[in-house]
Coordinates of C-alpha atoms in Angstrom, one line a residue:
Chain A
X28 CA 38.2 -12.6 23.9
X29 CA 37.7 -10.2 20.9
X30 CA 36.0 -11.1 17.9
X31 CA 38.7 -10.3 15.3
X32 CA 36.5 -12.5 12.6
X33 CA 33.1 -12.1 11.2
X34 CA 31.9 -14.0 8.8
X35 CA 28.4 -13.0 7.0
X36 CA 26.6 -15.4 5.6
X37 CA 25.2 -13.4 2.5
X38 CA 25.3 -10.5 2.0
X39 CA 22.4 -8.2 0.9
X40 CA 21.1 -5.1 2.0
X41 CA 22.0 -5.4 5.9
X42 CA 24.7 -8.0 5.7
X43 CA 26.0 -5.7 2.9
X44 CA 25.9 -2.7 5.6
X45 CA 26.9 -4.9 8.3
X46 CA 30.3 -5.5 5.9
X47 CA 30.6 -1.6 5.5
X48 CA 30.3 -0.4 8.9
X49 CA 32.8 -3.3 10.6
X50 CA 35.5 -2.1 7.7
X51 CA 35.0 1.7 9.2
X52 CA 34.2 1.1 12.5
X53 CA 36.4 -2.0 13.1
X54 CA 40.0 -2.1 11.4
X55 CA 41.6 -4.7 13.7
X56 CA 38.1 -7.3 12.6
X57 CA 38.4 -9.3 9.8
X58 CA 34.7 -9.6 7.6
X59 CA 35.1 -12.8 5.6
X60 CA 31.5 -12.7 3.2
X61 CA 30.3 -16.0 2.3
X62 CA 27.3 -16.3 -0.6
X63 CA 26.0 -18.6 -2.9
X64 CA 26.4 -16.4 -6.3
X65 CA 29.7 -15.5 -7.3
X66 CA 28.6 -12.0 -9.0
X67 CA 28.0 -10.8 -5.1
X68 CA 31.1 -11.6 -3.8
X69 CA 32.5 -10.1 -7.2
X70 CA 30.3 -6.8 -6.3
X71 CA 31.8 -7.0 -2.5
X72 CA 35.5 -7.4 -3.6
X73 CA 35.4 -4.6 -6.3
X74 CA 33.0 -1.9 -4.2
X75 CA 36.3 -2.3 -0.9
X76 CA 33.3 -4.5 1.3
X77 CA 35.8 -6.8 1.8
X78 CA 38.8 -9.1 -0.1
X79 CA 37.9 -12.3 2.0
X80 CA 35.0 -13.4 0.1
X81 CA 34.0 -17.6 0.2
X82 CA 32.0 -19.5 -1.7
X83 CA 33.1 -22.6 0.8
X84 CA 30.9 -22.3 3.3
X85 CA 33.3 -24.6 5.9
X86 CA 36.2 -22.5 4.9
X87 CA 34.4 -19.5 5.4
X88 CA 33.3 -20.5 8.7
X89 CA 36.3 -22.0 10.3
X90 CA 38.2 -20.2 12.6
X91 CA 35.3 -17.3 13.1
X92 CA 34.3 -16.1 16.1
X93 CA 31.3 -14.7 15.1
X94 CA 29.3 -16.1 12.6
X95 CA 26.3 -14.3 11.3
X96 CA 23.5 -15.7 9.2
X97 CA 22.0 -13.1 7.0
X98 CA 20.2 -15.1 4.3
X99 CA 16.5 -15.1 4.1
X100 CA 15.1 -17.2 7.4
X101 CA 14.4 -20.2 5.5
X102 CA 17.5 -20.8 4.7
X103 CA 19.2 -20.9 8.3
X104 CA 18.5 -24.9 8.5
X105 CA 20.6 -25.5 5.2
X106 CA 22.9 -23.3 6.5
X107 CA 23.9 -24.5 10.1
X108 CA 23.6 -28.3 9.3
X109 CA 26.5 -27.7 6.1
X110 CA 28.8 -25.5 8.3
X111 CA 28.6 -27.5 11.5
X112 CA 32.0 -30.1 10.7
X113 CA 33.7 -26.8 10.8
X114 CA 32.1 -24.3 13.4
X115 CA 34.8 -24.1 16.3
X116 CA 33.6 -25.1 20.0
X117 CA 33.4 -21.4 20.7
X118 CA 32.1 -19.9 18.4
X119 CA 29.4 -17.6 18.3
X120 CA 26.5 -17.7 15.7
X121 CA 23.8 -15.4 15.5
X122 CA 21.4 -14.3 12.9
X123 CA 19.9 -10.9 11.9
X124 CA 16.6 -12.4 11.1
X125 CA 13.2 -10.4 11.8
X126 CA 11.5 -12.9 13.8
X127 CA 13.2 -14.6 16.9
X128 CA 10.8 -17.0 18.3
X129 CA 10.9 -19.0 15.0
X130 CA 14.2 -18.7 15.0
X131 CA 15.1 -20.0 18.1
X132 CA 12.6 -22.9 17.4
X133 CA 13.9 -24.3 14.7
X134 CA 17.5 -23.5 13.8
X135 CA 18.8 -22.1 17.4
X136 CA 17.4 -25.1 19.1
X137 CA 19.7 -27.5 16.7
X138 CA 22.5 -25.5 17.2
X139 CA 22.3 -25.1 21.1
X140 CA 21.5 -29.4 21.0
X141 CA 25.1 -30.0 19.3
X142 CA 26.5 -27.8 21.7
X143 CA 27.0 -24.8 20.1
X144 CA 26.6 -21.4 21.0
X145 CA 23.2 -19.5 19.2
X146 CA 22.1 -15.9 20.4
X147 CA 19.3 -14.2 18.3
X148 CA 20.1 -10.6 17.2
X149 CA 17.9 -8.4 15.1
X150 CA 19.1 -5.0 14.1
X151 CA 16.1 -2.7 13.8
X152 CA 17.3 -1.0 10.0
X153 CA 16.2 -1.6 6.5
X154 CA 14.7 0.2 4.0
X155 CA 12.2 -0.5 1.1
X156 CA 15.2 -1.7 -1.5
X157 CA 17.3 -5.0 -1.2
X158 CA 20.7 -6.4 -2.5
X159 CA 24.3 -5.2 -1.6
X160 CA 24.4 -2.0 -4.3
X161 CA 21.8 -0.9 -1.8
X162 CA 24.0 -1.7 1.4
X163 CA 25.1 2.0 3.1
X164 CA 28.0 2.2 5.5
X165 CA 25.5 4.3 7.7
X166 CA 22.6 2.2 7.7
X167 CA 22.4 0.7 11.3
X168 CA 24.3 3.5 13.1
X169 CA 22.1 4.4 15.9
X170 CA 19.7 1.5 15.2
X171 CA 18.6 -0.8 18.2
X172 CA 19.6 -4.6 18.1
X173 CA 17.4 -6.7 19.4
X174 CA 19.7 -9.7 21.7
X175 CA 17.4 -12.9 22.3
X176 CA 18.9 -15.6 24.1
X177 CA 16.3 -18.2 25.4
X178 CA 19.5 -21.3 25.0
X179 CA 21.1 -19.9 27.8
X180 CA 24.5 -18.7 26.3
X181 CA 26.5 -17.2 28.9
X182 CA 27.1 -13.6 30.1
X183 CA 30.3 -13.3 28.6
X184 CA 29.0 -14.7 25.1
X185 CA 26.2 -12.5 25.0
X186 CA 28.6 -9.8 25.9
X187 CA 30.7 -10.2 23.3
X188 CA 27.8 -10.3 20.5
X189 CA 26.7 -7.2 21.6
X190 CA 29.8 -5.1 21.6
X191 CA 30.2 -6.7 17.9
X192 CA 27.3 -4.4 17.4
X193 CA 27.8 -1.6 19.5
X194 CA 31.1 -1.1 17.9
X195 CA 29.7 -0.9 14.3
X196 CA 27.6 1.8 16.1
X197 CA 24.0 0.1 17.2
X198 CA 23.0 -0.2 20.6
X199 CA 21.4 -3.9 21.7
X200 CA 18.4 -4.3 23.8
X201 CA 17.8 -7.9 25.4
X202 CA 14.0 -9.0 25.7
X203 CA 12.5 -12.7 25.0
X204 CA 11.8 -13.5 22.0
X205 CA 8.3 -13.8 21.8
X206 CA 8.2 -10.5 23.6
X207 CA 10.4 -9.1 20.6
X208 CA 7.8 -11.2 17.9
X209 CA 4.9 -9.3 19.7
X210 CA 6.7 -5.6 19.8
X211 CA 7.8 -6.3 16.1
X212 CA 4.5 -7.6 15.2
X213 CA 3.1 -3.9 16.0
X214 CA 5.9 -1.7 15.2
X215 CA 7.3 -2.9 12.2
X216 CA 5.2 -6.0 10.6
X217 CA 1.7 -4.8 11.0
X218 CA 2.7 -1.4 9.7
X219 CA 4.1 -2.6 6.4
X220 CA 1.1 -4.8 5.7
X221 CA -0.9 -1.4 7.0
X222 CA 1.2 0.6 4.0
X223 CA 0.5 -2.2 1.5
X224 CA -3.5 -2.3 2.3
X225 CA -3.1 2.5 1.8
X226 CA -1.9 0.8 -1.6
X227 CA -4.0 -1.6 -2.0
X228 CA -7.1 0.0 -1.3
X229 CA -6.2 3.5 -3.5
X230 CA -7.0 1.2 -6.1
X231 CA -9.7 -1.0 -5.0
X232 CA -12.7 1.7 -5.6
X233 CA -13.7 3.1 -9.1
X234 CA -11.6 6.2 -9.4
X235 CA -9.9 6.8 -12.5
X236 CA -6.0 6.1 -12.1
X237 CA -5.0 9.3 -13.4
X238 CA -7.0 11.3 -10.6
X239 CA -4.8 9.0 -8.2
X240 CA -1.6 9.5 -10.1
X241 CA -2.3 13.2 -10.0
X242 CA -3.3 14.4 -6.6
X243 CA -1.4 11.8 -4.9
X244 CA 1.3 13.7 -3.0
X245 CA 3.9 12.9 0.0
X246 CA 1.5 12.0 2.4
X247 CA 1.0 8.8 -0.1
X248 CA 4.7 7.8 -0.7
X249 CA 5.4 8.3 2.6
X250 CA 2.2 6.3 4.3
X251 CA 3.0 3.7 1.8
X252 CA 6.9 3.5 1.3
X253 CA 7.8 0.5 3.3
X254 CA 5.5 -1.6 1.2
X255 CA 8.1 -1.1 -2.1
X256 CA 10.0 -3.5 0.3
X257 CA 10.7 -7.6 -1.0
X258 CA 6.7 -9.6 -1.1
X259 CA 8.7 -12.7 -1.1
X260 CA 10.6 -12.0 2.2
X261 CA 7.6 -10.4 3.6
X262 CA 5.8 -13.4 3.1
X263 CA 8.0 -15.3 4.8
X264 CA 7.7 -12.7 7.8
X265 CA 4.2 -13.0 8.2
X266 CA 4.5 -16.7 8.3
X267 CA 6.9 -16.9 10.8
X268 CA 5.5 -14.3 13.1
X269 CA 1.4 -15.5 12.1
X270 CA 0.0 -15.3 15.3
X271 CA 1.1 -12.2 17.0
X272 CA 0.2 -10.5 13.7
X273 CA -2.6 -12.2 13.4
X274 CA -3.5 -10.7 16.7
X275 CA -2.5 -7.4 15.8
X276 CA -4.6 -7.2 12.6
X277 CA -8.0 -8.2 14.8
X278 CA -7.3 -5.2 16.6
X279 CA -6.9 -3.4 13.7
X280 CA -10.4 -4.5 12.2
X281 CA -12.0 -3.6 15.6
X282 CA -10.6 0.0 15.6
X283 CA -11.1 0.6 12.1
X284 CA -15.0 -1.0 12.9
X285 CA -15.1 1.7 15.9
X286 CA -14.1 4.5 13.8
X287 CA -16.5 3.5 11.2
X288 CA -19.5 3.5 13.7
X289 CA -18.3 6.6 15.1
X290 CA -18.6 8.3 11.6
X291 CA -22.3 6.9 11.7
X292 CA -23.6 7.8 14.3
X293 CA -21.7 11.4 13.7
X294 CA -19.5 11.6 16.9
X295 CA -17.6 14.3 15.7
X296 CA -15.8 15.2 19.5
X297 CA -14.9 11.2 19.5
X298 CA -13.7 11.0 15.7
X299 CA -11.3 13.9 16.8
X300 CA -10.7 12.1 20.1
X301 CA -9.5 8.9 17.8
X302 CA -7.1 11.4 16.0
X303 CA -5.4 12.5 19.1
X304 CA -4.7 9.2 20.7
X305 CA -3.2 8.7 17.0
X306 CA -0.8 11.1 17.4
X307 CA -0.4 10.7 20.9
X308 CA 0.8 7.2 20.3
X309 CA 3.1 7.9 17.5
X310 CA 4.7 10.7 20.1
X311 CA 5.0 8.1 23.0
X312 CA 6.6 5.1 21.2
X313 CA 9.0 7.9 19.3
X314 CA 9.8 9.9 22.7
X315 CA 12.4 7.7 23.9
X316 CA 15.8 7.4 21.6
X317 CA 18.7 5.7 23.0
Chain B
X29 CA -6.4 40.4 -17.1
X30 CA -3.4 39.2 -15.1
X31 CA -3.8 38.9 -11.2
X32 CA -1.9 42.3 -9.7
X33 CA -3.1 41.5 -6.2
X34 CA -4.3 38.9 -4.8
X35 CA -5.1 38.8 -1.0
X36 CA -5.0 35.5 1.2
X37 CA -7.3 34.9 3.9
X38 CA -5.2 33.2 6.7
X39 CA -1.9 32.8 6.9
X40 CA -0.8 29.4 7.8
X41 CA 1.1 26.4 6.6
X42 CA 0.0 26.5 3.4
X43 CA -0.9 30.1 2.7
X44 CA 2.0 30.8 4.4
X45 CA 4.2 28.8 2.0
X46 CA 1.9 30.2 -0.9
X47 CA 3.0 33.8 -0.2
X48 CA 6.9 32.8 0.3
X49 CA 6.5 31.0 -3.2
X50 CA 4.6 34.0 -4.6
X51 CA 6.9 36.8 -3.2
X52 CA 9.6 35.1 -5.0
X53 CA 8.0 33.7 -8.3
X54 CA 5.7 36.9 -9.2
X55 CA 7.6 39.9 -8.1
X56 CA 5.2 42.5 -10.1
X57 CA 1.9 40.4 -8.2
X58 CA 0.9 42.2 -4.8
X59 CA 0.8 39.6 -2.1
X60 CA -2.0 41.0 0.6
X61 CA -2.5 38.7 4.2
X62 CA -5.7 39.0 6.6
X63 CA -5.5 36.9 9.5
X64 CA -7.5 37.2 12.7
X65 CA -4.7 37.2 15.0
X66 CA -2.4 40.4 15.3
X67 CA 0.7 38.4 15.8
X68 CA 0.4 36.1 12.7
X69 CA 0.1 39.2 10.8
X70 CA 3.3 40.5 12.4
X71 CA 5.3 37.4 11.7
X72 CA 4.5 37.5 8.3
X73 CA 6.2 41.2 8.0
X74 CA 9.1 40.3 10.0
X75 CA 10.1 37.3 8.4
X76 CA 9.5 39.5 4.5
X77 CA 6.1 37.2 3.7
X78 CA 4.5 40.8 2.6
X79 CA 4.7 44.1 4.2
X80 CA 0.4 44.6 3.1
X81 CA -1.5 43.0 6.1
X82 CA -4.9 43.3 7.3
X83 CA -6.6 42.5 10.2
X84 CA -9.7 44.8 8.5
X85 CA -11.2 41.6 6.4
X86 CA -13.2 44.4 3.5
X87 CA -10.0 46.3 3.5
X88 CA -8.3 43.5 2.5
X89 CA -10.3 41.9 -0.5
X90 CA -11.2 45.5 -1.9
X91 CA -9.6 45.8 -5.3
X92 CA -7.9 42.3 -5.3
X93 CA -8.6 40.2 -8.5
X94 CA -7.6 36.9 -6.4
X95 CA -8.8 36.0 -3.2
X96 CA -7.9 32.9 -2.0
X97 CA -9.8 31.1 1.2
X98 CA -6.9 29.4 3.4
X99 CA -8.6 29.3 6.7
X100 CA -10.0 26.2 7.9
X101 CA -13.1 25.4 6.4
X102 CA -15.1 26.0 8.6
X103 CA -14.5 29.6 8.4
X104 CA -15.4 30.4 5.0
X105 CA -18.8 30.9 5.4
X106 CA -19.0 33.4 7.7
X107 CA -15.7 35.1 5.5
X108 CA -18.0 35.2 2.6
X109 CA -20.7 37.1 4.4
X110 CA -18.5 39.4 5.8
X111 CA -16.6 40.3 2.8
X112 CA -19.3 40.3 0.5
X113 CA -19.9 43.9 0.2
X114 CA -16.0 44.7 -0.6
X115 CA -15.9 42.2 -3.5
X116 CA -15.5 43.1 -6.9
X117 CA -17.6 41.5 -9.3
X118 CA -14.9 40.9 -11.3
X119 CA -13.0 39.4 -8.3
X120 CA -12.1 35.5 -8.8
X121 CA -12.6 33.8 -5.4
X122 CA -10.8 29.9 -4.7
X123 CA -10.1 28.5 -1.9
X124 CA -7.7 25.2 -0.5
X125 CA -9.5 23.3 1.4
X126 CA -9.2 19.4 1.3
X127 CA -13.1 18.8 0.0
X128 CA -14.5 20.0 -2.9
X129 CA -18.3 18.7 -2.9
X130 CA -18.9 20.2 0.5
X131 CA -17.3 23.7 -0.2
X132 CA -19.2 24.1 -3.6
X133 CA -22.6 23.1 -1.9
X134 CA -21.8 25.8 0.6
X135 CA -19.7 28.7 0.1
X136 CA -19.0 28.4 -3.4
X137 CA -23.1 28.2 -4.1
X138 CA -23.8 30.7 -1.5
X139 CA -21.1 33.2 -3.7
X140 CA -22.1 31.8 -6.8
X141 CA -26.0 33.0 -6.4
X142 CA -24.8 36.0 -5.8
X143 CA -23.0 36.5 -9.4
X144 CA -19.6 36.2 -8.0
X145 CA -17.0 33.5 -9.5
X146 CA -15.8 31.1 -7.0
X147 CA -13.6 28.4 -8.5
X148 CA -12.2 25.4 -5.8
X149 CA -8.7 25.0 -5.6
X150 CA -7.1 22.1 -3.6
X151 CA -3.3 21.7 -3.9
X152 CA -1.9 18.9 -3.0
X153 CA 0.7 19.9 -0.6
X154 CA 1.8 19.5 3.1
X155 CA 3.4 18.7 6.0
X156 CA 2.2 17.2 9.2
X157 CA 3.2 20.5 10.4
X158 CA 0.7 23.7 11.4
X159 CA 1.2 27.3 11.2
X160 CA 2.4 30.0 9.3
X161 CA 6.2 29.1 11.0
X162 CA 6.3 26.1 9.7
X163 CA 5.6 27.9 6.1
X164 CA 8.3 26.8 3.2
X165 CA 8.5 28.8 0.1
X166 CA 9.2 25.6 -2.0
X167 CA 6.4 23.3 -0.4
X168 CA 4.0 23.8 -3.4
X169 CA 7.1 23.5 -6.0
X170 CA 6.0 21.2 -8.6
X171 CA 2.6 20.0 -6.3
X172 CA -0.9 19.7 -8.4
X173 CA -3.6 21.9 -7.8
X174 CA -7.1 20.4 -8.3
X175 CA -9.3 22.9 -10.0
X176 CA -13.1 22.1 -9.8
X177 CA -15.4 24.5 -11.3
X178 CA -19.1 23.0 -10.8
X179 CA -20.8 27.0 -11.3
X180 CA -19.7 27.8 -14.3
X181 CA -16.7 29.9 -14.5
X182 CA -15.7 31.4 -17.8
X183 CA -12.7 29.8 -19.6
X184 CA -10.8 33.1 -18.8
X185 CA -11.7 33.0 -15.4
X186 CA -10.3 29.5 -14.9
X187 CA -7.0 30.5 -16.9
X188 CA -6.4 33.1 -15.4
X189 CA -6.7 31.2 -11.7
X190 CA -4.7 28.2 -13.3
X191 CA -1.7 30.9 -14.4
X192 CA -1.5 31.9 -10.6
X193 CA -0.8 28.4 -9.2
X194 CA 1.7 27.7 -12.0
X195 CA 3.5 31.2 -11.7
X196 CA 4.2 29.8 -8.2
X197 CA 5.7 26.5 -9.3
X198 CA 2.2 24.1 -9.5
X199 CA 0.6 21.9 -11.9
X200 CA -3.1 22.2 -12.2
X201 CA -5.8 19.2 -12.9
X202 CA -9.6 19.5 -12.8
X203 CA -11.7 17.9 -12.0
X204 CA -15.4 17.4 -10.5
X205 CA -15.7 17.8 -7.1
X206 CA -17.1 14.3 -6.1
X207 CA -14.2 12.7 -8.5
X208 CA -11.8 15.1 -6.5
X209 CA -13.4 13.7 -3.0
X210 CA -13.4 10.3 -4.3
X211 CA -9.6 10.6 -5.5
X212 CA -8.3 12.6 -2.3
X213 CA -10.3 10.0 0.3
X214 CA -8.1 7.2 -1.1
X215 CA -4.3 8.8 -1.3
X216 CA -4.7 11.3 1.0
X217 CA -7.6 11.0 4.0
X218 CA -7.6 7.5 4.5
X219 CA -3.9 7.2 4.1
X220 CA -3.8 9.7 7.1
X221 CA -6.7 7.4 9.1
X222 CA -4.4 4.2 8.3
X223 CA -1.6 6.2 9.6
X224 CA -3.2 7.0 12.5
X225 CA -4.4 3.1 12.8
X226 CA -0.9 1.7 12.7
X227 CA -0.3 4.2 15.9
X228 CA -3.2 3.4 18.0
X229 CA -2.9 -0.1 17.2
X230 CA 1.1 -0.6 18.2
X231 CA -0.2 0.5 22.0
X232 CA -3.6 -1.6 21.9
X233 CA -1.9 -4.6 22.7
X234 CA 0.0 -6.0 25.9
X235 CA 3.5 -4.8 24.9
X236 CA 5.4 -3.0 27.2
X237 CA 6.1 0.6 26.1
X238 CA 10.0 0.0 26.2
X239 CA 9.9 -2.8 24.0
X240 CA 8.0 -0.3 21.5
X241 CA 10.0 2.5 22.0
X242 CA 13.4 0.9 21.5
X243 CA 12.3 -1.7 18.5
X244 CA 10.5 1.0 16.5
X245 CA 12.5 2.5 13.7
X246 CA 11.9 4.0 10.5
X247 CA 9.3 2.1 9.2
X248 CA 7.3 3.0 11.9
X249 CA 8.6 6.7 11.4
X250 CA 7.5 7.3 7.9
X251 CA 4.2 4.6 7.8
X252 CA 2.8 6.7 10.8
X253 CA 4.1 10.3 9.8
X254 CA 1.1 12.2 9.0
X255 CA -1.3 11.2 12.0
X256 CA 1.3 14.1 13.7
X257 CA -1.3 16.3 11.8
X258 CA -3.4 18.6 13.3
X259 CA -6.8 16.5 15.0
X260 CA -9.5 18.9 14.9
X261 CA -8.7 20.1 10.8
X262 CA -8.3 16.4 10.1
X263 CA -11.7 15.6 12.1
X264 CA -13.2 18.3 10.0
X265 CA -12.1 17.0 6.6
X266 CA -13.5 13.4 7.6
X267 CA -16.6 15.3 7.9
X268 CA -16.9 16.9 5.0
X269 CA -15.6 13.7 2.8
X270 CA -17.8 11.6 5.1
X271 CA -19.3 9.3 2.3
X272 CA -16.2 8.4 0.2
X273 CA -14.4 7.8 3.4
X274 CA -16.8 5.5 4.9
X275 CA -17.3 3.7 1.6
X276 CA -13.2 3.4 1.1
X277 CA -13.0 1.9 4.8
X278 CA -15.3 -0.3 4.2
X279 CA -13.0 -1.9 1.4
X280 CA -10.1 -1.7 3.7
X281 CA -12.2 -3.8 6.5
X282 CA -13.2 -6.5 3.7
X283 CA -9.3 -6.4 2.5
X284 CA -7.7 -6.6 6.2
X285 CA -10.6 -9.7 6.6
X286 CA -9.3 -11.5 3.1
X287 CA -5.6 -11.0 4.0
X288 CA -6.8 -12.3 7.8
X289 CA -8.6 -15.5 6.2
X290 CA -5.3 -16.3 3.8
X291 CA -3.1 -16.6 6.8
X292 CA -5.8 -18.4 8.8
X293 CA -5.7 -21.1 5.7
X294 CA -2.3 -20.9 5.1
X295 CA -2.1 -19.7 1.7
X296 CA 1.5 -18.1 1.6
X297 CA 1.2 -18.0 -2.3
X298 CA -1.9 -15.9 -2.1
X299 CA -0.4 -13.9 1.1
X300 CA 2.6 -13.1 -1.3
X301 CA 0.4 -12.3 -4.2
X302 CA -1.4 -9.9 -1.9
X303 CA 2.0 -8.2 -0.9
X304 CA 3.2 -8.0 -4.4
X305 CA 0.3 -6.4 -5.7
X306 CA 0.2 -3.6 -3.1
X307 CA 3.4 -2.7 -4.2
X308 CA 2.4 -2.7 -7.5
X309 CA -0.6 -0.5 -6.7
X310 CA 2.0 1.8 -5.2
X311 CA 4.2 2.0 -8.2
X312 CA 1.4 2.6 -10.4
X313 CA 0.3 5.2 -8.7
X314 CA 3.6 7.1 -8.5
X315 CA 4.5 6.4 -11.8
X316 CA 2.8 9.0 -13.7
X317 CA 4.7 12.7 -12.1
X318 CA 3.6 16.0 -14.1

């Protein structure tokens, strides 16, 4: 069975591009867009995202068979417990949240206990601006999407979800979710609050801010552009993902400790050794595209 | 006096791009290239950077009125000593190297005792890319250029090295060397050691290289970009900026260890506050464009 209707619910920067890329990629697939304010379904209607725009979330639901929460994380719960009366047997729902363990926890585990069908997804995409006049038709093509699915839905369900997304271009990638919370933790969360401490710290010493405004170049805006990105989503991130980047951020101390000492104690042939394995990481993790 | 020739000594990402920018922006100024390698010497004729090369080092400084050190610096001692005898006294010598205290105390001092002008030029430009190849004539376009003058050069002398970099498209800024040292350790050296952290650190952990490989995207891409820099000059310029660096990892430590502690305590407000400010570091910093 085909998914011939999507419905988003909200519609920022990624549900925005979700939108887009189903109205190219998909013409047979209905996008319904469900959000709370009116002036973004206005903005979705007007800019040819889509005419089936909701502001009843049971009516936007019903009849879907794929529903996609793409709100902030915290407010899945709302979410799922107002559209239930109306979710068909069926369907699908899935989220495009960045953490999945928490995820599954909380709002997953109350769908899968009424019977309903809850697989995790998380399209690996985004840049440092939010909202839907920043959505881009091209934003996820070629992006991975992560597919959790710890409450057991079934091969066909999890088949459908993914060729959803491989038809708006991704390709989908199935791993546990608190394998996904640990590989995000160190490829995606750790490095923005590693872009927002380059910031941070620019400013911390007693240089005058217009030496910093001066000679900063692209090796700044690019070392630090993720960090531009929402602090109030962020924060939510690190809560929901605290111990793996906890974790993460010990390791970082300790390395940073190391490379500290080995400036000390002068260790010139190691400080250039800790710059290699730098850049022989980067080239490993970036070697293998699908 | 305006510069009519002006010779570079090395020929590679950055000198490379600086004679594409001034073949193109000062037609009447003779463009001169020494290298120590034969075949750098010859790709810079085939590919029109200048027809004048050297690979005879007095040859190629006799008569110039700018001679610009674009070797690594760790070279430009022993180029001193062996030029010294071809140099006018008239001759303005600069050079690009990423430290300014370290070059003046050495080079710069050692040519400055001997009553010839050296003037340090650092302009704040790059790629993560090596080698005269990878030279672009519009790299520098609208980069600043650092001047720091700590011996004394005339007014005239500095004009007339200041006109050079903005016949070719730059800004210039001066400055002391330590304020320059102190400034480029915190948006440019440590941005590339953080860089180079957020590398190391994604394969310090348990996760399975797959899971990085197919969940990183272009966060990842652009946080960790210039670590792909060249190790050994990047091991050099943490030795030559050894102090400020230390000092500005030390505040990254104590910052990672307060940002640690808030999410140990639980303290989302402060862990948002701590976001939001690093973004506002960022755009204060980037604010102010010459």
């Amino acid at each position: 069975m085909a998914v011939t209707t999507v419905t988003l619910l909200g519609c920022g920067l990624l549900g925005g591009s979700i939108a887009l890329a189903a109205r190219d990629a998909l013409p047979e697939t209905t996008v319904r867009i469900w959000a709370r304010r009116e002036e973004t379904l206005q903005y979705a209607r007007e800019h040819g995202f889509s005419q089936h725009t909701y502001t009843d979330l049971q009516e936007a639901v019903r009849g879907a068979q794929l529903v996609i929460l793409a709100t902030p994380i915290a407010a899945f719960q709302e979410l799922a417990e107002r559209m239930l009366p109306a979710l068909g047997s069926d369907t699908i729902v899935t989220d495009i949240g960045s953490v999945k363990a928490y995820v599954h926890r909380t709002t997953g585990a109350w769908l899968a206990e009424r019977g309903h069908c809850f697989i995790g997804s998380h399209p690996m995409a985004g840049t440092e601006f939010t909202g839907i006049e920043n959505a881009q038709e091209d934003l996820l093509l070629g992006a991975t999407v992560a597919i959790t699915n710890p409450h057991g839905a079934s091969t066909e369900q999890v088949a459908r979800l993914e060729s959803f997304w491989q038809g708006i271009g991704c390709s989908t990638y199935r791993l546990e979710p608190v394998h996904h919370d640990q590989a995000v933790a160190r490829i995606s969360h750790v490095p923005h609050i590693l872009a927002g401490l380059c910031a941070r710290t620019a400013v911390a010493g007693e240089v005058p801010r217009a030496n910093l405004q001066r000679l900063a170049a692209s090796g700044f805006r690019d070392t630090t552009r993720v960090c531009s990105g929402p602090a109030a989503m962020w924060a939510d991130i690190l809560w929901e993902n605290d111990s793996a980047i906890r974790a993460t951020l010990q390791d970082c101390v300790a390395d940073l400790h190391h490379l500290i000492y080995l400036l000390e104690i002068q260790d010139k042939a190691a400080v250039q050794k800790w710059l290699e394995d730098a850049t022989g990481a980067r080239r490993d993790i970036r070697k293998k595209r699908y």
